[in-house]
Amino acid sequence: MCSTIGRGPPALITLKMQLYFLENFFNRDEVVDKHTRNLQHKTAHLLKEITENDVITKDEQEEIFNKIIIDIVLHMGLGSPDNKDVINETMKALNSVMSRSDKAKFVTLDRKDRLLALKDIREIVCGIRIFNKHAGNSTNGMSDLPRVLDQSHESTKSILQITLCEIMDKVNLLTSALNSSIAYDLRNRTIVTLLPENISADDLDNLKDLLVMYRQHEVYTRKLIDELALIKFNIDTCSQEYNSKLVKIHESVQYRTAIPTDRVFPKFSELTRIWLQFQNYIYLLSEINQISNTLTNLTERCLSFDDLAYRLLGECQIHTDVDRLNKTKGKRLLMSVENACEVVPYSSTMKVELLKFCVWHLAEANGVLMPGNTEMGVCQYQKDFYAFNIPEAAIFFDEDPDKYIFNVVTIARKKIQLVAFLDIFYKVQTAYNSHSRDVFRNKAPVTCEQEVQTELHPVPSNIDHQYRWNIWDLRREAIELTNLRMKRTSSCQTTKVKQTQVFMPKNQGTQTKVNRATETDERRSRIKKVETAPSPLQVYSMTVEDFSSATFNRIKRA
């Protein structure tokens, strides 16, 4: 088992696939409406200029009809409006439909009447261009939609068939590997799982989920193939009608100088409607390709378990679904004593539950998908029909149908992707909401709301008030401390100072002269006078006197 960045488990991929398909699998009318709305949104400004602008001069009239030509080319898909040949041929077709008086009358209409007239002009001009192409008069810039549709259909069909073949190769490998890991214990009416030493139960569950993913991809691909076949039938029908209309118009228009407009113009409009249907089928084919590519990309994101599947398969051979059904060919479902079920022959109009997979294998093998053989018949329980892989399984199912159905529901509740895959949502919902033993012998667990009081602070709090989660706070604090270290405080200690080094004052003494009774009193008095500090007023007067004398001497010398 490999782990790759960007990949996911098969169960998650299956859920993504189901969600995408349910949101994007198209209704043909919705696809056509979506493309029509997109085209109208892109040409809304052009249409507004055609229908709402007032026309007075001849130049303005010509400008309006130049815009009408571009509008016809865009709405009818007649080519690129940048191609001069396409514009010229459309202009010729428009001039063959509208005379000068018709053009002058058109620009005098109000907005509502212009819209109606423009719709008729589009259909007739488009029909004329289609007829000219078919008659060989013009081939510039206009696609051959019937031929393009045939090529697109064949390409899409080939892609879907190749995709289905690749899916079935994976399905056959996984189904054969899972089948080799189980053994039937018919006496005890159960299935025994046998695993090699190098494979765990989790590995087996991964293979089961992987098989569900590829089976889901198979179901969606077959739906796309069926839709493609229906589109092909409609394309062929339109092609026959398209050719028939062209032949009738060709028969009606023998000479260009004598066209019965009241008879030919409606045929041109009918031809245009078929042409637009061809364009709609191109949109549908594009949607099918888009869905198929997205589903394939999703499966390619799944983790790879091929090595695990081959190890589980061992020396057993890979069998297809047809090979498994051939093993029970000619056998019939028989009931020893019918209790709750009835064996009925299979009909194509029947809806067999669980996508025709064996309900006994699903319930007893914990979600192993084994296709049932409807040629043996099906079991009818109440209003539902079930298929089986071996005849004995129907007898076991008949003894207690609710038990096996509930086991399948229980497995689906653990593996949510099985709910949409097997289409058993209503069974899961019924089992979940049911409180009666008449519905299921083993009731589904019932949930209820309950409040539980927990301790407010199970762990003692340890709050560090000096903690700073923002690094810029720490930087600002470091800058403040650095600035304070470069300054000197005097007379007071600031509150901002933190963890700075200061020098406490030292206790120092002064040495004085020792009195040894040899000095006179005059000497002691002189020393005392010298030691006496002058008063502030004396210092100020002395300073002024010194400053004045120094200034006077400097002036005198000068």
Coordinates of C-alpha atoms in Angstrom, one line a residue:
M1 CA 0.0 0.0 0.0
C2 CA 1.5 3.3 -1.1
S3 CA 0.8 6.8 0.3
T4 CA 1.0 9.6 -2.2
I5 CA 0.5 13.3 -1.6
G6 CA -2.9 14.4 -2.9
R7 CA -4.5 11.0 -2.9
G8 CA -7.2 9.7 -0.6
P9 CA -8.8 6.5 0.6
P10 CA -11.3 4.8 -1.7
A11 CA -14.3 5.5 0.7
L12 CA -13.7 9.2 0.5
I13 CA -13.2 9.1 -3.3
T14 CA -16.5 7.2 -3.7
L15 CA -18.3 9.9 -1.7
K16 CA -16.8 12.7 -3.8
M17 CA -17.8 10.8 -7.0
Q18 CA -21.4 10.4 -5.8
L19 CA -21.7 14.0 -4.8
Y20 CA -20.3 15.2 -8.1
F21 CA -22.5 13.0 -10.2
L22 CA -25.6 13.9 -8.4
E23 CA -24.9 17.6 -8.8
N24 CA -23.8 17.4 -12.5
F25 CA -25.7 14.6 -14.2
F26 CA -27.7 16.6 -16.6
N27 CA -31.2 17.0 -17.6
R28 CA -31.1 17.6 -21.4
D29 CA -33.4 20.6 -21.2
E30 CA -31.4 22.1 -18.4
V31 CA -28.2 21.8 -20.3
V32 CA -29.7 23.5 -23.4
D33 CA -31.2 26.3 -21.2
K34 CA -27.9 26.9 -19.5
H35 CA -26.1 27.3 -22.9
T36 CA -28.9 29.5 -24.1
R37 CA -28.6 31.8 -21.1
N38 CA -24.9 32.0 -21.5
L39 CA -25.3 33.1 -25.1
Q40 CA -27.9 35.6 -24.3
H41 CA -25.7 37.0 -21.5
K42 CA -22.8 37.5 -23.9
T43 CA -24.9 39.2 -26.6
A44 CA -27.2 41.2 -24.3
H45 CA -25.4 44.5 -25.0
L46 CA -25.5 43.9 -28.8
L47 CA -29.2 43.0 -28.6
K48 CA -29.9 46.2 -26.6
E49 CA -28.3 48.4 -29.2
I50 CA -30.4 46.7 -32.0
T51 CA -33.8 47.0 -30.3
E52 CA -33.5 50.1 -28.2
N53 CA -31.4 52.7 -30.2
D54 CA -33.3 55.3 -32.1
V55 CA -32.4 55.4 -35.8
I56 CA -32.6 58.7 -37.7
T57 CA -30.0 58.9 -40.4
K58 CA -29.1 56.4 -43.1
D59 CA -25.7 55.7 -41.6
E60 CA -27.4 54.8 -38.3
Q61 CA -29.6 52.4 -40.2
E62 CA -26.7 50.7 -41.9
E63 CA -24.9 50.4 -38.5
I64 CA -28.0 48.7 -37.0
F65 CA -28.1 46.1 -39.8
N66 CA -24.4 45.5 -39.5
K67 CA -25.0 44.6 -35.8
I68 CA -28.0 42.4 -36.9
I69 CA -25.6 40.4 -39.1
I70 CA -23.2 39.9 -36.2
D71 CA -26.2 38.9 -34.0
I72 CA -27.4 36.3 -36.5
V73 CA -23.9 34.8 -36.9
L74 CA -23.5 34.5 -33.1
H75 CA -26.9 33.2 -32.2
M76 CA -27.2 30.7 -35.1
G77 CA -23.6 29.4 -35.0
L78 CA -22.9 30.3 -38.6
G79 CA -19.1 30.9 -38.1
S80 CA -16.8 33.5 -36.6
P81 CA -17.9 37.1 -36.8
D82 CA -14.2 38.0 -37.4
N83 CA -14.4 36.1 -40.8
K84 CA -15.1 38.6 -43.6
D85 CA -16.5 35.8 -45.8
V86 CA -19.0 34.8 -43.1
I87 CA -20.2 38.4 -42.7
N88 CA -20.5 39.0 -46.5
E89 CA -22.5 35.8 -47.1
T90 CA -24.8 36.6 -44.1
M91 CA -25.3 40.1 -45.5
K92 CA -26.2 38.7 -48.9
A93 CA -28.7 36.3 -47.3
L94 CA -30.2 39.2 -45.3
N95 CA -30.5 41.4 -48.4
S96 CA -32.4 38.6 -50.1
V97 CA -34.9 38.6 -47.3
M98 CA -35.3 42.3 -46.6
S99 CA -35.7 45.1 -49.1
R100 CA -34.9 48.7 -48.4
S101 CA -38.5 49.5 -47.4
D102 CA -38.5 46.5 -45.0
K103 CA -35.3 47.8 -43.4
A104 CA -36.8 51.3 -43.1
K105 CA -39.9 49.8 -41.5
F106 CA -37.9 47.7 -39.1
V107 CA -36.1 50.6 -37.5
T108 CA -39.4 52.3 -36.8
L109 CA -40.8 49.5 -34.7
D110 CA -40.8 49.5 -30.9
R111 CA -38.6 47.3 -28.8
K112 CA -41.1 44.4 -28.5
D113 CA -41.9 44.3 -32.2
R114 CA -38.2 44.5 -33.1
L115 CA -37.5 41.4 -30.9
L116 CA -40.2 39.4 -32.7
A117 CA -39.1 40.5 -36.1
L118 CA -35.4 39.9 -35.3
K119 CA -36.2 36.3 -34.3
D120 CA -37.9 35.7 -37.7
I121 CA -35.0 37.3 -39.5
R122 CA -32.5 35.0 -37.7
E123 CA -34.3 31.8 -38.6
I124 CA -34.9 32.7 -42.3
V125 CA -31.3 34.0 -42.9
C126 CA -29.8 31.0 -41.2
G127 CA -32.0 28.7 -43.2
I128 CA -30.9 30.4 -46.4
R129 CA -27.2 30.0 -45.5
I130 CA -27.7 26.3 -44.7
F131 CA -29.5 25.7 -48.0
N132 CA -26.7 27.6 -49.9
K133 CA -24.1 25.4 -48.2
H134 CA -26.0 22.2 -49.1
A135 CA -26.5 23.5 -52.7
G136 CA -22.7 24.1 -53.0
N137 CA -23.1 27.9 -53.3
S138 CA -21.1 28.7 -50.2
T139 CA -18.8 26.8 -47.8
N140 CA -16.9 29.5 -46.1
G141 CA -16.7 29.5 -42.3
M142 CA -19.8 27.3 -41.7
S143 CA -19.4 23.9 -40.1
D144 CA -21.1 20.7 -41.3
L145 CA -22.9 20.0 -38.0
P146 CA -24.3 16.5 -39.0
R147 CA -20.8 15.3 -39.8
V148 CA -19.3 17.0 -36.7
L149 CA -21.9 15.3 -34.5
D150 CA -21.2 11.9 -36.0
Q151 CA -17.5 12.3 -35.3
S152 CA -18.1 13.6 -31.8
H153 CA -20.4 10.8 -31.0
E154 CA -18.0 8.1 -32.2
S155 CA -15.2 9.8 -30.2
T156 CA -17.3 10.0 -27.0
K157 CA -18.5 6.4 -27.4
S158 CA -14.9 5.2 -27.8
I159 CA -13.7 7.0 -24.7
L160 CA -16.6 5.6 -22.6
Q161 CA -16.0 2.1 -23.8
I162 CA -12.3 2.2 -23.1
T163 CA -13.0 3.7 -19.7
L164 CA -15.6 0.9 -19.0
C165 CA -13.1 -1.8 -20.0
E166 CA -10.4 -0.4 -17.6
I167 CA -13.0 -0.3 -14.8
M168 CA -14.0 -3.9 -15.4
D169 CA -10.4 -5.0 -15.3
K170 CA -10.1 -3.6 -11.8
V171 CA -13.5 -4.9 -10.8
N172 CA -12.7 -8.5 -11.9
L173 CA -9.4 -8.4 -10.1
L174 CA -10.9 -7.1 -6.8
T175 CA -13.9 -9.4 -6.9
S176 CA -11.8 -12.5 -7.6
A177 CA -9.3 -11.5 -4.8
L178 CA -12.2 -11.1 -2.3
N179 CA -13.9 -14.3 -3.5
S180 CA -10.6 -16.2 -2.8
S181 CA -10.6 -14.9 0.8
I182 CA -14.0 -16.3 1.8
A183 CA -15.4 -19.9 2.2
Y184 CA -19.0 -21.0 2.5
D185 CA -20.0 -22.7 5.7
L186 CA -23.4 -23.9 4.5
R187 CA -24.1 -26.0 7.6
N188 CA -23.9 -23.0 9.9
R189 CA -25.4 -20.7 7.2
T190 CA -22.5 -18.3 7.3
I191 CA -19.3 -17.2 5.4
V192 CA -15.8 -17.7 6.8
T193 CA -13.0 -15.3 6.0
L194 CA -9.6 -16.8 5.4
L195 CA -6.7 -14.3 5.2
P196 CA -3.0 -14.9 4.5
E197 CA -0.4 -14.0 7.1
N198 CA 0.8 -10.9 5.3
I199 CA -2.7 -9.4 5.0
S200 CA -4.6 -7.8 7.8
A201 CA -8.3 -7.2 8.4
D202 CA -7.8 -3.5 7.6
D203 CA -6.3 -4.4 4.3
L204 CA -9.3 -6.5 3.5
D205 CA -11.6 -3.6 4.3
N206 CA -9.6 -1.3 2.0
L207 CA -10.1 -3.8 -0.9
K208 CA -13.8 -3.9 -0.2
D209 CA -14.0 -0.1 -0.3
L210 CA -12.0 -0.1 -3.4
L211 CA -14.4 -2.5 -5.1
V212 CA -17.3 -0.3 -4.1
M213 CA -15.5 2.7 -5.7
Y214 CA -15.0 0.9 -9.0
R215 CA -18.5 -0.5 -9.0
Q216 CA -19.8 3.0 -8.5
H217 CA -17.7 4.3 -11.4
E218 CA -19.0 1.4 -13.5
V219 CA -22.6 2.3 -12.7
Y220 CA -22.1 6.0 -13.7
T221 CA -20.2 5.1 -16.9
R222 CA -23.0 2.8 -18.0
K223 CA -25.5 5.6 -17.3
L224 CA -23.5 7.9 -19.6
I225 CA -23.3 5.2 -22.3
D226 CA -27.1 4.8 -22.1
E227 CA -27.6 8.6 -22.3
L228 CA -25.2 8.6 -25.3
A229 CA -27.2 6.0 -27.1
L230 CA -30.4 8.0 -26.6
I231 CA -28.7 11.1 -27.9
K232 CA -27.5 9.2 -30.9
F233 CA -31.0 8.0 -31.7
N234 CA -32.2 11.6 -31.6
I235 CA -29.4 12.8 -33.8
D236 CA -30.2 10.2 -36.4
T237 CA -33.9 11.2 -36.3
C238 CA -32.9 14.9 -36.7
S239 CA -30.5 14.0 -39.5
Q240 CA -33.3 12.3 -41.5
E241 CA -35.6 15.2 -41.0
Y242 CA -32.8 17.7 -41.9
N243 CA -32.1 16.0 -45.2
S244 CA -35.8 15.7 -45.9
K245 CA -36.3 19.5 -45.4
L246 CA -33.3 20.3 -47.6
V247 CA -34.7 18.2 -50.4
K248 CA -38.2 19.8 -50.2
I249 CA -36.7 23.3 -50.2
H250 CA -34.5 22.4 -53.2
E251 CA -37.6 21.1 -55.0
S252 CA -39.5 24.3 -54.2
V253 CA -36.8 26.7 -55.3
Q254 CA -36.3 25.9 -58.9
Y255 CA -35.5 29.4 -60.1
R256 CA -34.1 32.1 -57.9
T257 CA -36.2 34.9 -59.6
A258 CA -39.5 33.3 -58.7
I259 CA -39.3 32.3 -55.0
P260 CA -42.7 31.9 -53.4
T261 CA -41.8 33.5 -50.1
D262 CA -45.0 32.6 -48.3
R263 CA -44.2 28.9 -48.9
V264 CA -40.3 28.8 -48.7
F265 CA -39.6 31.1 -45.8
P266 CA -41.4 28.9 -43.3
K267 CA -39.4 25.9 -44.5
F268 CA -36.2 27.9 -44.0
S269 CA -37.3 28.5 -40.4
E270 CA -38.0 24.8 -39.9
L271 CA -34.6 24.0 -41.3
T272 CA -33.0 26.4 -38.8
R273 CA -34.8 24.8 -35.8
I274 CA -33.3 21.5 -36.8
W275 CA -29.9 23.2 -37.1
L276 CA -30.3 24.6 -33.5
Q277 CA -31.1 21.1 -32.3
F278 CA -27.8 19.9 -33.7
Q279 CA -26.0 22.5 -31.7
N280 CA -27.8 21.4 -28.6
Y281 CA -26.6 17.8 -29.1
I282 CA -23.1 19.1 -29.3
Y283 CA -23.6 20.7 -25.9
L284 CA -24.9 17.4 -24.5
L285 CA -21.9 15.5 -25.9
S286 CA -19.6 18.0 -24.3
E287 CA -21.3 17.6 -21.0
I288 CA -20.9 13.8 -21.2
N289 CA -17.2 14.1 -21.9
Q290 CA -16.8 16.6 -19.0
I291 CA -18.5 14.2 -16.5
S292 CA -16.6 11.2 -17.7
N293 CA -13.2 13.0 -17.5
T294 CA -14.0 14.2 -14.0
L295 CA -15.0 10.8 -12.7
T296 CA -11.9 9.3 -14.2
N297 CA -9.7 11.9 -12.5
L298 CA -11.3 11.2 -9.2
T299 CA -10.6 7.5 -9.4
E300 CA -7.0 8.2 -10.3
R301 CA -6.5 10.1 -7.1
C302 CA -7.3 7.0 -5.1
L303 CA -4.6 5.1 -3.2
S304 CA -3.3 2.1 -5.1
F305 CA -4.0 -1.4 -3.7
D306 CA -3.1 -3.5 -6.8
D307 CA -0.2 -5.2 -5.1
L308 CA -2.4 -6.0 -2.1
A309 CA -5.1 -7.5 -4.4
Y310 CA -2.6 -9.7 -6.2
R311 CA -1.2 -11.0 -2.9
L312 CA -4.7 -11.8 -1.7
L313 CA -5.5 -13.5 -5.0
G314 CA -2.5 -15.8 -4.8
E315 CA -2.6 -18.6 -7.3
C316 CA -6.4 -18.2 -8.1
Q317 CA -7.5 -17.0 -11.5
I318 CA -9.3 -13.8 -12.3
H319 CA -12.9 -14.4 -13.3
T320 CA -15.3 -12.1 -14.9
D321 CA -19.0 -11.6 -13.9
V322 CA -20.0 -13.8 -16.8
D323 CA -17.7 -16.6 -15.6
R324 CA -19.3 -16.5 -12.1
L325 CA -22.8 -16.5 -13.5
N326 CA -22.0 -19.5 -15.7
K327 CA -21.1 -21.5 -12.6
T328 CA -24.8 -21.4 -11.6
K329 CA -26.2 -21.6 -15.1
G330 CA -29.3 -23.9 -15.3
K331 CA -29.9 -23.8 -11.5
R332 CA -33.1 -22.5 -9.9
L333 CA -33.9 -21.0 -6.6
L334 CA -35.9 -23.5 -4.5
M335 CA -37.5 -23.1 -1.1
S336 CA -37.8 -26.0 1.2
V337 CA -40.7 -24.5 3.1
E338 CA -41.7 -21.0 2.1
N339 CA -42.1 -18.7 5.1
A340 CA -42.0 -15.1 4.1
C341 CA -40.5 -15.2 0.5
E342 CA -41.7 -16.3 -2.8
V343 CA -39.5 -17.3 -5.8
V344 CA -40.6 -15.6 -9.0
P345 CA -39.0 -15.5 -12.5
Y346 CA -37.0 -12.5 -13.3
S347 CA -38.4 -9.8 -15.7
S348 CA -36.6 -6.9 -17.2
T349 CA -39.2 -4.5 -15.8
M350 CA -38.4 -5.6 -12.2
K351 CA -36.3 -3.4 -9.9
V352 CA -34.0 -5.8 -8.1
E353 CA -32.8 -4.4 -4.8
L354 CA -29.1 -3.8 -4.0
L355 CA -28.3 -3.4 -7.7
K356 CA -28.7 -7.2 -8.2
F357 CA -25.9 -8.0 -5.7
C358 CA -26.4 -11.0 -3.5
V359 CA -27.9 -9.9 -0.2
W360 CA -26.6 -12.9 1.6
H361 CA -23.0 -12.1 0.7
L362 CA -23.4 -8.5 1.6
A363 CA -24.7 -9.4 5.1
E364 CA -22.5 -12.4 6.0
A365 CA -19.2 -11.3 4.3
N366 CA -19.4 -7.8 5.8
G367 CA -19.9 -5.8 2.6
V368 CA -18.5 -8.1 -0.2
L369 CA -20.1 -7.2 -3.5
M370 CA -20.9 -10.4 -5.3
P371 CA -23.3 -10.1 -8.3
G372 CA -26.4 -12.2 -8.1
N373 CA -27.7 -14.5 -10.9
T374 CA -31.2 -13.4 -11.9
E375 CA -31.5 -16.3 -14.3
M376 CA -32.1 -18.6 -11.3
G377 CA -35.0 -16.4 -10.3
V378 CA -35.5 -13.8 -7.6
C379 CA -36.9 -13.8 -4.1
Q380 CA -39.9 -11.6 -3.5
Y381 CA -40.1 -10.3 0.1
Q382 CA -43.1 -8.0 0.7
K383 CA -42.8 -5.7 -2.4
D384 CA -39.0 -6.0 -2.9
F385 CA -37.1 -8.4 -5.1
Y386 CA -33.6 -9.8 -4.2
A387 CA -31.1 -11.8 -6.2
F388 CA -28.6 -14.4 -5.0
N389 CA -25.3 -15.8 -6.1
I390 CA -25.9 -19.5 -5.0
P391 CA -29.2 -21.3 -4.6
E392 CA -28.7 -22.2 -0.9
A393 CA -28.5 -18.5 0.0
A394 CA -32.2 -18.0 -0.9
I395 CA -33.1 -20.7 1.7
F396 CA -31.1 -19.0 4.4
F397 CA -32.7 -15.6 3.5
D398 CA -36.2 -17.1 3.6
E399 CA -35.7 -18.2 7.2
D400 CA -35.3 -14.6 8.5
P401 CA -35.3 -11.9 5.9
D402 CA -35.3 -9.0 8.4
K403 CA -32.1 -10.3 9.9
Y404 CA -30.1 -10.1 6.7
I405 CA -31.7 -6.8 5.6
F406 CA -30.9 -5.2 8.9
N407 CA -27.3 -6.5 8.7
V408 CA -26.9 -4.8 5.3
V409 CA -28.4 -1.6 6.8
T410 CA -25.9 -1.8 9.7
I411 CA -23.0 -2.2 7.3
A412 CA -24.2 0.7 5.2
R413 CA -24.4 2.9 8.3
K414 CA -20.8 2.2 9.0
K415 CA -19.8 2.7 5.3
I416 CA -21.8 5.7 4.2
Q417 CA -20.9 5.3 0.5
L418 CA -23.0 2.1 0.4
V419 CA -26.2 4.1 1.1
A420 CA -26.2 5.9 -2.3
F421 CA -24.5 3.1 -4.1
L422 CA -27.0 0.5 -3.2
D423 CA -29.9 3.0 -3.1
I424 CA -31.1 1.9 0.3
F425 CA -31.6 5.3 1.9
Y426 CA -35.2 4.6 2.7
K427 CA -34.2 1.3 4.4
V428 CA -31.6 3.1 6.5
Q429 CA -34.1 5.8 7.5
T430 CA -36.8 3.2 8.3
A431 CA -34.3 1.2 10.5
Y432 CA -33.2 4.4 12.3
N433 CA -36.7 5.7 13.1
S434 CA -38.3 2.3 13.9
H435 CA -39.0 1.3 17.5
S436 CA -41.1 -1.7 16.7
R437 CA -39.8 -5.3 16.6
D438 CA -42.2 -6.0 13.8
V439 CA -40.0 -4.1 11.4
F440 CA -36.6 -5.3 12.5
R441 CA -35.8 -7.8 15.2
N442 CA -32.6 -6.0 16.1
K443 CA -33.5 -2.4 16.6
A444 CA -31.2 0.3 15.5
P445 CA -29.7 2.1 18.5
V446 CA -31.7 5.1 19.5
T447 CA -29.9 8.3 20.3
C448 CA -31.0 11.0 22.8
E449 CA -29.7 14.4 24.0
Q450 CA -28.0 14.4 27.4
E451 CA -26.1 17.0 29.2
V452 CA -22.9 16.2 31.1
Q453 CA -21.3 18.6 33.6
T454 CA -17.6 18.8 33.4
E455 CA -15.1 20.3 35.8
L456 CA -14.4 24.0 35.0
H457 CA -10.6 23.9 35.2
P458 CA -9.4 20.3 35.5
V459 CA -5.8 21.5 35.2
P460 CA -4.5 24.1 37.7
S461 CA -3.9 27.4 36.0
N462 CA -0.4 28.8 35.8
I463 CA -0.5 32.3 34.5
D464 CA 2.8 34.1 33.8
H465 CA 2.0 37.8 33.8
Q466 CA 5.3 38.7 32.2
Y467 CA 4.7 36.3 29.3
R468 CA 4.7 38.1 25.9
W469 CA 3.3 36.1 22.9
N470 CA 4.1 38.9 20.5
I471 CA 7.8 39.2 19.6
W472 CA 7.4 42.9 18.9
D473 CA 6.4 43.5 22.5
L474 CA 9.7 42.0 23.6
R475 CA 11.6 44.1 21.1
R476 CA 10.0 47.3 22.3
E477 CA 10.8 46.4 25.9
A478 CA 14.5 45.6 24.9
I479 CA 14.8 49.0 23.2
E480 CA 13.4 50.8 26.3
L481 CA 15.9 49.0 28.5
T482 CA 18.8 49.9 26.1
N483 CA 17.8 53.5 26.1
L484 CA 17.6 53.7 29.9
R485 CA 21.1 52.1 30.3
M486 CA 22.5 55.0 28.2
K487 CA 21.0 57.6 30.6
R488 CA 21.8 58.7 34.2
T489 CA 19.2 59.4 36.8
S490 CA 19.6 62.1 39.3
S491 CA 17.6 62.8 42.5
C492 CA 15.0 60.2 41.8
Q493 CA 14.6 56.6 40.6
T494 CA 12.2 56.1 37.7
T495 CA 9.7 53.3 37.6
K496 CA 10.8 52.3 34.1
V497 CA 14.2 51.2 35.3
K498 CA 14.3 47.4 35.4
Q499 CA 17.3 45.2 36.1
T500 CA 19.9 48.0 35.7
Q501 CA 23.1 48.1 37.6
V502 CA 23.5 50.9 40.1
F503 CA 26.3 51.8 42.4
M504 CA 25.3 52.3 46.0
P505 CA 27.1 55.2 47.9
K506 CA 30.1 54.1 50.0
N507 CA 30.6 55.1 53.6
Q508 CA 33.9 57.1 53.7
G509 CA 35.6 58.9 56.5
T510 CA 38.0 61.9 56.3
Q511 CA 41.2 62.0 58.1
T512 CA 41.7 65.1 60.3
K513 CA 44.8 66.4 62.0
V514 CA 45.6 64.9 65.4
N515 CA 45.6 67.3 68.2
R516 CA 48.8 66.8 70.2
A517 CA 48.7 69.9 72.4
T518 CA 51.5 71.6 70.5
E519 CA 49.4 73.8 68.3
T520 CA 48.1 77.1 69.4
D521 CA 44.6 78.3 69.5
E522 CA 45.1 80.7 66.6
R523 CA 46.1 77.8 64.4
R524 CA 43.0 75.9 65.3
S525 CA 40.8 78.9 64.7
R526 CA 42.4 79.4 61.2
I527 CA 41.8 75.9 60.3
K528 CA 38.3 76.1 61.4
K529 CA 37.7 79.2 59.3
V530 CA 39.2 77.6 56.2
E531 CA 37.0 74.6 56.7
T532 CA 33.9 76.7 57.0
A533 CA 32.0 76.7 53.6
P534 CA 31.0 80.1 52.2
S535 CA 27.3 81.0 52.0
P536 CA 25.5 81.1 48.6
L537 CA 25.3 84.8 48.6
Q538 CA 29.1 85.2 49.2
V539 CA 29.7 82.8 46.3
Y540 CA 27.5 84.8 44.0
S541 CA 29.1 88.2 44.9
M542 CA 32.6 86.8 44.5
T543 CA 31.7 85.3 41.1
V544 CA 30.2 88.6 39.8
E545 CA 33.2 90.5 41.1
D546 CA 35.7 88.2 39.4
F547 CA 33.7 88.3 36.1
S548 CA 33.5 92.1 36.1
S549 CA 37.3 92.6 36.8
A550 CA 38.2 90.1 34.1
T551 CA 36.0 91.9 31.6
F552 CA 37.5 95.3 32.5
N553 CA 41.0 94.1 32.0
R554 CA 40.2 92.5 28.6
I555 CA 38.8 95.8 27.4
K556 CA 41.7 97.8 28.7
R557 CA 44.2 95.6 26.9
A558 CA 42.3 96.0 23.7

